[in-house]
Short mmCIF file of C-alpha atoms in Angstrom, two decimals:
data_model
loop_
_atom_site.label_atom_id
_atom_site.label_comp_id
_atom_site.label_asym_id
_atom_site.label_seq_id
_atom_site.Cartn_x
_atom_site.Cartn_y
_atom_site.Cartn_z
CA MET A 1 126.17 87.70 97.30
CA LEU A 2 124.05 90.63 98.47
CA ASN A 3 121.98 92.48 95.87
CA PHE A 4 121.29 96.03 96.96
CA PRO A 5 118.27 97.79 95.42
CA SER A 6 118.94 100.42 92.78
CA VAL A 7 117.92 104.06 93.20
CA ARG A 8 115.01 103.53 90.78
CA GLU A 9 113.81 100.46 92.71
CA ILE A 10 113.89 102.44 95.96
CA GLN A 11 111.88 105.29 94.42
CA ASN A 12 109.25 102.78 93.23
CA MET A 13 108.69 101.58 96.81
CA PRO A 14 105.50 103.09 98.34
CA HIS A 15 107.54 104.43 101.27
CA PHE A 16 109.48 106.69 98.90
CA ALA A 17 106.80 107.50 96.32
CA ALA A 18 107.27 111.28 96.51
CA LEU A 19 110.97 110.93 95.65
CA ARG A 20 109.96 110.00 92.09
CA HIS A 21 109.34 113.71 91.52
CA ARG A 22 112.55 115.55 90.66
CA ASP A 23 111.97 118.88 92.40
CA TYR A 24 110.66 117.27 95.54
CA ARG A 25 113.68 114.97 95.62
CA ARG A 26 116.06 117.94 95.33
CA MET A 27 114.24 119.88 98.04
CA TRP A 28 114.12 116.81 100.29
CA THR A 29 117.90 116.45 100.01
CA ALA A 30 118.34 120.16 100.75
CA ASN A 31 116.16 119.84 103.85
CA MET A 32 118.13 116.81 105.04
CA PHE A 33 121.39 118.76 104.89
CA SER A 34 119.76 121.80 106.48
CA GLY A 35 118.26 119.67 109.25
CA GLY A 36 121.65 118.13 109.92
CA ALA A 37 123.08 121.64 110.17
CA MET A 38 120.38 122.71 112.60
CA TRP A 39 120.83 119.80 115.00
CA THR A 40 124.62 119.88 115.01
CA PHE A 41 124.37 123.60 115.80
CA ILE A 42 121.86 122.99 118.61
CA VAL A 43 123.85 120.20 120.26
CA ALA A 44 127.22 121.96 119.96
CA SER A 45 125.88 125.26 121.29
CA ALA A 46 123.94 123.59 124.13
CA TRP A 47 127.02 121.76 125.41
CA LEU A 48 129.17 124.88 125.01
CA VAL A 49 126.70 126.88 127.09
CA LEU A 50 126.50 124.23 129.82
CA GLU A 51 130.31 124.11 130.04
CA ARG A 52 130.67 127.89 130.14
CA SER A 53 127.80 128.69 132.53
CA ASP A 54 127.25 125.46 134.49
CA SER A 55 123.55 126.34 134.32
CA SER A 56 120.64 124.59 132.66
CA GLY A 57 118.87 127.94 132.81
CA TRP A 58 121.38 129.41 130.36
CA VAL A 59 120.80 126.44 128.05
CA GLY A 60 117.11 127.32 128.22
CA ILE A 61 117.88 130.93 127.31
CA ILE A 62 119.77 129.85 124.17
CA ALA A 63 116.97 127.44 123.24
CA PHE A 64 114.44 130.24 123.82
CA ALA A 65 116.45 132.62 121.61
CA GLY A 66 116.43 130.07 118.79
CA MET A 67 112.72 129.26 119.06
CA ILE A 68 111.03 132.58 119.91
CA PRO A 69 111.30 133.75 116.26
CA PHE A 70 108.79 131.02 115.40
CA LEU A 71 106.30 132.98 117.51
CA ILE A 72 107.35 136.47 116.40
CA VAL A 73 108.25 135.95 112.74
CA SER A 74 105.99 133.10 111.63
CA PRO A 75 102.87 135.19 110.80
CA VAL A 76 104.88 137.55 108.59
CA ALA A 77 106.84 134.62 107.12
CA GLY A 78 103.62 132.85 106.18
CA LEU A 79 102.32 135.96 104.47
CA MET A 80 105.62 136.26 102.57
CA ALA A 81 105.26 132.62 101.49
CA ASP A 82 101.84 133.46 100.03
CA ARG A 83 102.86 136.70 98.30
CA LEU A 84 106.44 136.01 97.11
CA ASP A 85 108.00 133.29 95.01
CA ARG A 86 108.29 130.49 97.55
CA ARG A 87 111.35 128.96 95.87
CA LYS A 88 113.34 132.21 95.92
CA LEU A 89 112.32 132.86 99.53
CA ALA A 90 113.50 129.39 100.57
CA ILE A 91 116.86 129.81 98.82
CA ALA A 92 117.44 133.18 100.51
CA THR A 93 116.78 131.73 103.96
CA PHE A 94 119.02 128.71 103.29
CA TRP A 95 121.90 131.04 102.42
CA SER A 96 121.28 133.26 105.44
CA SER A 97 121.28 130.34 107.88
CA GLY A 98 124.60 129.20 106.44
CA VAL A 99 126.16 132.63 106.99
CA VAL A 100 124.97 132.76 110.63
CA THR A 101 126.30 129.27 111.37
CA ALA A 102 129.63 130.05 109.74
CA LEU A 103 129.92 133.20 111.86
CA ALA A 104 129.33 131.18 115.03
CA ALA A 105 132.11 128.79 113.99
CA VAL A 106 134.54 131.63 113.25
CA LEU A 107 133.90 133.36 116.61
CA THR A 108 134.36 130.06 118.47
CA ILE A 109 137.62 129.21 116.71
CA ALA A 110 138.90 132.75 117.38
CA GLY A 111 138.09 132.29 121.08
CA ILE A 112 135.97 135.43 121.31
CA LEU A 113 132.45 133.91 121.39
CA GLU A 114 130.45 135.11 124.39
CA LEU A 115 127.16 133.62 125.56
CA TRP A 116 125.26 136.71 124.45
CA HIS A 117 126.86 136.33 121.01
CA LEU A 118 125.51 132.79 120.83
CA ALA A 119 122.05 133.92 121.94
CA ALA A 120 122.00 136.58 119.21
CA LEU A 121 123.18 134.11 116.56
CA ALA A 122 120.62 131.52 117.70
CA PHE A 123 117.92 134.19 117.39
CA ALA A 124 119.06 135.16 113.89
CA ASN A 125 119.14 131.51 112.83
CA GLY A 126 115.64 131.09 114.26
CA VAL A 127 114.38 134.04 112.22
CA PHE A 128 115.66 132.52 108.97
CA ARG A 129 114.35 129.06 109.79
CA ALA A 130 110.96 130.43 110.81
CA THR A 131 110.81 132.08 107.37
CA GLN A 132 112.09 128.99 105.58
CA GLU A 133 109.57 126.53 107.02
CA PRO A 134 106.29 127.92 105.59
CA SER A 135 107.81 128.50 102.15
CA VAL A 136 109.06 124.90 101.99
CA GLN A 137 105.82 123.49 103.41
CA ALA A 138 103.78 125.46 100.88
CA LEU A 139 105.98 124.28 97.99
CA ILE A 140 105.43 120.57 98.70
CA PRO A 141 101.80 120.32 97.47
CA ASN A 142 102.94 121.98 94.22
CA GLN A 143 105.64 119.37 93.63
CA VAL A 144 103.69 116.12 94.07
CA PRO A 145 100.19 114.88 93.14
CA MET A 146 97.58 114.66 95.90
CA GLU A 147 97.94 110.87 96.22
CA ASP A 148 101.58 111.36 97.21
CA LEU A 149 101.01 114.30 99.57
CA LEU A 150 101.04 112.33 102.85
CA ASN A 151 104.14 110.52 101.67
CA ALA A 152 105.81 113.81 100.75
CA ILE A 153 104.97 115.54 104.04
CA THR A 154 106.04 112.47 105.99
CA LEU A 155 109.36 112.23 104.17
CA ASN A 156 109.84 115.96 104.77
CA ALA A 157 109.28 115.31 108.48
CA ALA A 158 111.99 112.66 108.23
CA THR A 159 114.41 115.36 107.12
CA ARG A 160 113.52 117.49 110.13
CA HIS A 161 113.69 114.76 112.75
CA GLY A 162 115.80 112.11 111.04
CA ALA A 163 118.49 114.71 110.36
CA ARG A 164 119.32 114.41 114.04
CA PHE A 165 120.70 110.99 113.15
CA PHE A 166 122.33 112.10 109.92
CA GLY A 167 124.04 115.11 111.49
CA LEU A 168 124.94 113.69 114.89
CA LEU A 169 126.23 110.40 113.44
CA VAL A 170 129.22 112.43 112.31
CA ALA A 171 129.20 115.14 114.98
CA SER A 172 128.80 113.11 118.21
CA PRO A 173 132.21 111.37 118.06
CA LEU A 174 133.83 114.70 117.14
CA LEU A 175 132.54 116.32 120.33
CA ALA A 176 134.68 113.89 122.33
CA VAL A 177 137.87 114.78 120.41
CA ASP A 178 139.71 117.56 122.24
CA PHE A 179 141.26 119.29 119.23
CA ILE A 180 137.93 119.27 117.32
CA GLY A 181 135.16 119.63 119.89
CA VAL A 182 132.47 122.27 119.65
CA SER A 183 134.28 124.55 117.19
CA GLY A 184 134.84 121.71 114.71
CA VAL A 185 131.19 120.64 114.95
CA LEU A 186 130.06 124.22 114.24
CA VAL A 187 132.23 124.19 111.10
CA LEU A 188 130.56 120.92 110.11
CA SER A 189 127.18 122.54 110.70
CA ALA A 190 128.03 125.36 108.30
CA VAL A 191 129.20 122.85 105.67
CA PHE A 192 125.89 120.96 105.96
CA GLN A 193 123.89 124.18 105.57
CA PHE A 194 125.75 125.34 102.45
CA ALA A 195 125.41 121.85 100.92
CA GLY A 196 121.65 122.14 101.46
CA THR A 197 121.65 125.58 99.88
CA PHE A 198 123.36 124.23 96.77
CA GLN A 199 120.67 121.55 96.43
CA MET A 200 117.86 124.07 96.96
CA THR A 201 119.12 126.26 94.12
CA SER A 202 118.51 123.35 91.71
CA VAL A 203 114.76 123.25 92.52
CA ARG A 204 112.66 124.62 89.65
CA THR A 205 109.15 124.75 91.11
CA ALA A 206 107.88 128.33 91.16
CA SER A 207 104.85 128.85 93.37
CA ARG A 208 103.06 131.64 95.19
CA GLY A 209 99.67 132.07 96.82
CA GLU A 210 97.64 135.23 96.43
CA SER A 211 98.78 137.13 93.37
CA ALA A 212 96.79 140.31 94.09
CA PRO A 213 96.02 140.52 97.81
CA GLU A 214 93.23 142.90 98.69
CA HIS A 215 94.16 143.41 102.33
CA GLY A 216 97.19 144.69 104.18
CA LEU A 217 99.57 142.77 106.40
CA GLY A 218 97.48 142.88 109.58
CA ARG A 219 94.22 141.88 107.92
CA SER A 220 95.88 139.06 106.00
CA MET A 221 97.33 137.55 109.17
CA VAL A 222 94.00 137.90 110.95
CA ASP A 223 92.35 136.08 108.03
CA GLY A 224 94.67 133.15 108.61
CA LEU A 225 93.81 133.02 112.32
CA VAL A 226 90.10 133.29 111.54
CA TYR A 227 90.41 130.41 109.08
CA ILE A 228 92.04 128.21 111.72
CA TYR A 229 89.69 128.97 114.57
CA THR A 230 86.45 128.92 112.57
CA ASN A 231 87.23 125.42 111.27
CA LYS A 232 86.71 123.17 114.24
CA ILE A 233 88.79 120.17 113.19
CA ILE A 234 91.77 122.37 112.26
CA ALA A 235 91.47 124.18 115.59
CA ILE A 236 91.50 120.80 117.38
CA PHE A 237 94.66 119.73 115.56
CA ILE A 238 96.34 123.05 116.39
CA LEU A 239 95.36 122.58 120.05
CA LEU A 240 96.83 119.07 120.06
CA VAL A 241 100.05 120.30 118.49
CA THR A 242 100.32 123.13 121.02
CA PHE A 243 100.04 120.77 123.99
CA HIS A 244 102.33 118.25 122.30
CA CYS A 245 105.10 120.77 121.70
CA GLY A 246 104.76 122.46 125.07
CA LEU A 247 104.68 119.30 127.16
CA VAL A 248 106.70 116.55 125.48
CA MET A 249 108.80 118.11 122.71
CA SER A 250 110.40 120.91 124.72
CA ASN A 251 113.36 118.97 126.08
CA ASP A 252 116.27 120.74 124.34
CA SER A 253 117.12 122.58 127.56
CA LEU A 254 116.80 119.41 129.66
CA LEU A 255 118.95 116.98 127.67
CA PRO A 256 122.38 118.55 128.37
CA VAL A 257 121.95 118.56 132.15
CA PHE A 258 120.27 115.13 132.04
CA SER A 259 123.24 113.66 130.17
CA ARG A 260 125.71 115.18 132.66
CA GLU A 261 123.87 114.66 135.98
CA GLU A 262 121.97 111.42 135.33
CA LEU A 263 124.27 109.68 132.83
CA GLY A 264 127.67 110.99 133.98
CA ALA A 265 128.67 112.68 130.71
CA SER A 266 131.99 114.54 130.74
CA ASP A 267 131.74 115.90 127.20
CA GLY A 268 129.00 116.51 124.60
CA SER A 269 129.21 113.10 122.95
CA ILE A 270 126.53 111.42 125.10
CA LEU A 271 124.20 114.35 124.49
CA GLY A 272 124.89 113.88 120.79
CA TYR A 273 124.09 110.17 120.98
CA LEU A 274 120.78 110.89 122.73
CA VAL A 275 119.79 113.35 120.01
CA MET A 276 121.02 110.92 117.35
CA ALA A 277 118.89 108.12 118.85
CA PHE A 278 115.88 110.41 118.69
CA GLY A 279 116.67 110.90 115.01
CA VAL A 280 116.99 107.15 114.37
CA GLY A 281 113.57 106.54 115.90
CA SER A 282 112.11 109.42 113.90
CA LEU A 283 113.65 108.26 110.65
CA PHE A 284 112.47 104.66 110.80
CA ALA A 285 109.01 105.54 112.10
CA THR A 286 108.36 108.20 109.50
CA LEU A 287 109.65 105.99 106.70
CA PHE A 288 107.26 103.28 107.87
CA MET A 289 104.38 105.73 107.96
CA ALA A 290 105.31 107.04 104.52
CA GLY A 291 104.31 103.66 103.09
CA VAL A 292 100.93 103.52 104.85
CA ARG A 293 98.06 103.87 102.39
CA ASN A 294 95.21 102.67 104.63
CA GLU A 295 93.34 105.75 105.87
CA ARG A 296 91.91 104.01 108.91
CA LEU A 297 95.38 102.91 109.99
CA LYS A 298 96.59 106.51 109.76
CA GLY A 299 93.84 107.59 112.14
CA GLN A 300 94.72 104.84 114.59
CA MET A 301 98.39 105.78 114.38
CA LEU A 302 97.47 109.36 115.30
CA ILE A 303 95.99 108.44 118.67
CA TRP A 304 98.57 105.78 119.53
CA THR A 305 101.54 107.98 118.69
CA GLY A 306 99.89 110.71 120.76
CA ILE A 307 99.72 108.42 123.79
CA LEU A 308 103.25 107.11 123.23
CA SER A 309 104.51 110.69 122.90
CA GLY A 310 103.62 111.07 126.57
CA VAL A 311 104.70 107.61 127.75
CA THR A 312 108.20 107.66 126.26
CA PRO A 313 109.43 110.77 128.16
CA VAL A 314 108.31 109.04 131.36
CA LEU A 315 110.45 106.03 130.43
CA PHE A 316 113.31 108.38 129.57
CA ALA A 317 113.05 110.02 132.99
CA PHE A 318 113.66 106.64 134.65
CA SER A 319 116.62 105.71 132.41
CA PHE A 320 119.58 105.20 134.73
CA ASN A 321 122.22 104.35 132.12
CA VAL A 322 123.14 105.34 128.58
CA PRO A 323 121.71 102.28 126.73
CA LEU A 324 118.28 102.69 128.37
CA ALA A 325 118.31 106.44 127.73
CA VAL A 326 119.21 105.85 124.08
CA LEU A 327 116.32 103.38 123.66
CA ALA A 328 113.86 105.73 125.34
CA SER A 329 115.07 108.64 123.20
CA ALA A 330 114.54 106.54 120.06
CA GLY A 331 111.00 105.83 121.24
CA MET A 332 110.40 109.54 121.79
CA GLY A 333 111.63 110.27 118.28
CA ALA A 334 109.45 107.59 116.69
CA SER A 335 106.20 108.60 118.40
CA GLN A 336 106.62 112.38 118.31
CA SER A 337 107.72 112.64 114.68
CA VAL A 338 104.85 110.52 113.38
CA PHE A 339 102.34 112.45 115.49
CA MET A 340 103.59 115.78 114.12
CA ALA A 341 103.70 114.51 110.53
CA LEU A 342 100.12 113.25 110.72
CA THR A 343 98.70 116.46 112.20
CA SER A 344 100.53 118.52 109.57
CA THR A 345 99.23 116.27 106.78
CA TYR A 346 95.62 116.40 107.94
CA ILE A 347 95.76 120.19 108.05
CA GLN A 348 97.41 120.47 104.61
CA THR A 349 94.76 118.26 103.00
CA VAL A 350 91.96 120.72 103.77
CA VAL A 351 93.75 124.06 103.33
CA PRO A 352 93.43 125.93 99.98
CA ASP A 353 96.73 126.67 98.24
CA ARG A 354 96.30 130.46 98.22
CA ILE A 355 96.63 130.68 102.03
CA ARG A 356 98.73 127.56 102.59
CA GLY A 357 101.79 129.62 103.55
CA ARG A 358 99.91 131.48 106.27
CA ILE A 359 98.34 128.34 107.69
CA SER A 360 101.72 126.57 107.67
CA SER A 361 103.28 129.52 109.48
CA LEU A 362 100.51 129.60 112.10
CA TYR A 363 100.98 125.87 112.65
CA ILE A 364 104.69 126.58 113.19
CA LEU A 365 103.84 129.59 115.39
CA HIS A 366 101.81 127.47 117.79
CA ALA A 367 104.45 124.74 117.83
CA GLY A 368 107.63 126.82 117.97
CA GLY A 369 106.22 129.61 120.12
CA VAL A 370 105.13 127.36 122.94
CA MET A 371 108.39 125.37 122.72
CA ALA A 372 110.39 128.58 123.17
CA PHE A 373 108.74 129.47 126.47
CA ALA A 374 108.57 125.84 127.64
CA ASN A 375 112.30 125.32 127.07
CA LEU A 376 113.06 128.54 128.91
CA GLY A 377 110.94 127.54 131.89
CA TYR A 378 112.08 123.92 132.00
CA GLY A 379 115.74 125.01 131.82
CA PHE A 380 115.45 127.13 134.96
CA MET A 381 113.27 124.52 136.70
CA ALA A 382 115.91 121.85 136.06
CA ASP A 383 118.49 123.86 138.03
CA THR A 384 116.29 123.34 141.10
CA LEU A 385 114.29 120.16 140.49
CA SER A 386 116.57 118.24 138.07
CA ALA A 387 115.34 116.97 134.71
CA PRO A 388 113.60 113.61 135.51
CA PRO A 389 110.62 115.03 137.50
CA ILE A 390 109.89 117.52 134.72
CA LEU A 391 109.97 114.81 132.05
CA PHE A 392 107.71 112.57 134.14
CA VAL A 393 105.05 115.16 134.98
CA THR A 394 104.80 116.66 131.50
CA GLY A 395 104.55 113.20 129.90
CA VAL A 396 101.69 112.17 132.20
CA ILE A 397 99.84 115.42 131.59
CA PHE A 398 100.04 115.01 127.81
CA VAL A 399 98.62 111.47 127.95
CA ALA A 400 95.71 112.91 129.95
CA VAL A 401 95.19 115.64 127.33
CA VAL A 402 95.13 113.14 124.44
CA LEU A 403 92.63 110.87 126.17
CA SER A 404 90.35 113.71 127.30
CA LEU A 405 90.17 115.17 123.78
CA ALA A 406 89.58 111.71 122.32
CA PHE A 407 86.59 111.19 124.60
CA GLY A 408 85.30 114.76 124.35
CA GLN A 409 85.52 115.57 120.62
CA ALA A 410 83.40 113.61 118.16
CA ASP A 411 85.22 115.08 115.14
CA LEU A 412 88.54 113.84 116.51
CA ARG A 413 87.11 110.40 117.25
CA ARG A 414 85.99 110.21 113.61
CA VAL A 415 89.55 110.89 112.48
CA TYR A 416 90.89 108.26 114.89
CA GLY A 417 88.35 105.73 113.65
CA THR A 418 88.35 106.38 109.90
CA GLY A 419 91.42 108.49 109.15
CA GLN A 420 89.16 110.90 107.23
CA VAL A 421 89.01 114.65 107.80
CA ALA A 422 85.93 116.46 106.51
CA PRO A 423 86.92 119.39 104.25
CA ALA A 424 86.75 122.73 106.03
CA GLN A 425 83.83 124.86 104.91
CA VAL A 426 84.08 128.05 106.94
CA GLY A 427 86.32 131.13 106.86
CA VAL A 428 88.86 132.30 104.32
CA GLY A 429 89.09 129.02 102.50
CA ALA A 430 85.37 128.63 101.91
CA ASP A 431 85.44 130.38 98.59
#
């Protein structure tokens, strides 16, 4: 007879240490639902656009519309996360994303959704998510003790990436059912988002950064940039993240055409399975990393997941059938999610709480901003070159970037070797 572990036994495992804390657990659940909503929306809208336009370029436009707010809105969103109650700000953005997703579902069911409608809705959703991210990120260190911070940030990353599995596990089969299809999956996306909103309203942690800011909006954002670029190790991490997101994480516009042209997909289900496989890899890898307590091992994982983040898209490019593509996608999810979780954690460990919202938003700005333009460019390139050459070249370039920075930056080599990041001493956070 099988004996399954109880909820309390699971929470006592080192991999789930942060879930012992009530408010973090509630917010983690809210993020899981919200992540599931995001990925079901992305997959459903991407396949709808490919069917309507027969153009990977249009898929890139929709991806660009959803990601460009992370470049435009993030600085203001980070400042809001430092000046307003972060909990209330997060709840407001959860609700707003649900309304936008529900509107997309209604327009699709009514048969009046145009591509420009979808671009506008994707942009609005991006604005709310770009505002949500820094407020949630800044709340986490206020919900768990420092010894559980890596675990908390890693588990939060599992909601972002692993939600691809959670959401698409249900949505992928539905995309292949004629009377459900895209419109039904958009309804499911709205249900996920409102379920996350309900969970977020039960969070009690009240937190804000600067209570009496001395400078205006422009100066405050500049202070955040100065803090990043006058602290060498943080600047290096931001540079790594920028290359990572621009070269190997910007495949949202490539996956639909890859699934149709290379894997023979006739509906959105195979695309859903590829995204779901990415989520499975992300979920298991981040849960494994969440239990790692050895600092040196964390540093070694940073460089190896960086290298694998470039190798796995190359393997994906050469996948000639669905099983191989699913395995390669899982590998991409595992390596990329751990790499992003580690860089985020290292930055959060040295950033003072009063500007944590701004630094989180600038981290998101570099990541989401470059992904917006990369997805747009790759989408149009795929109409001419096809997806595999783009995946191959960008993967190789990123491996070269990781290795060159490893050899050229002593501070980064120290992190790789010891897992330790020296506290930042310059800029806004010095006082």
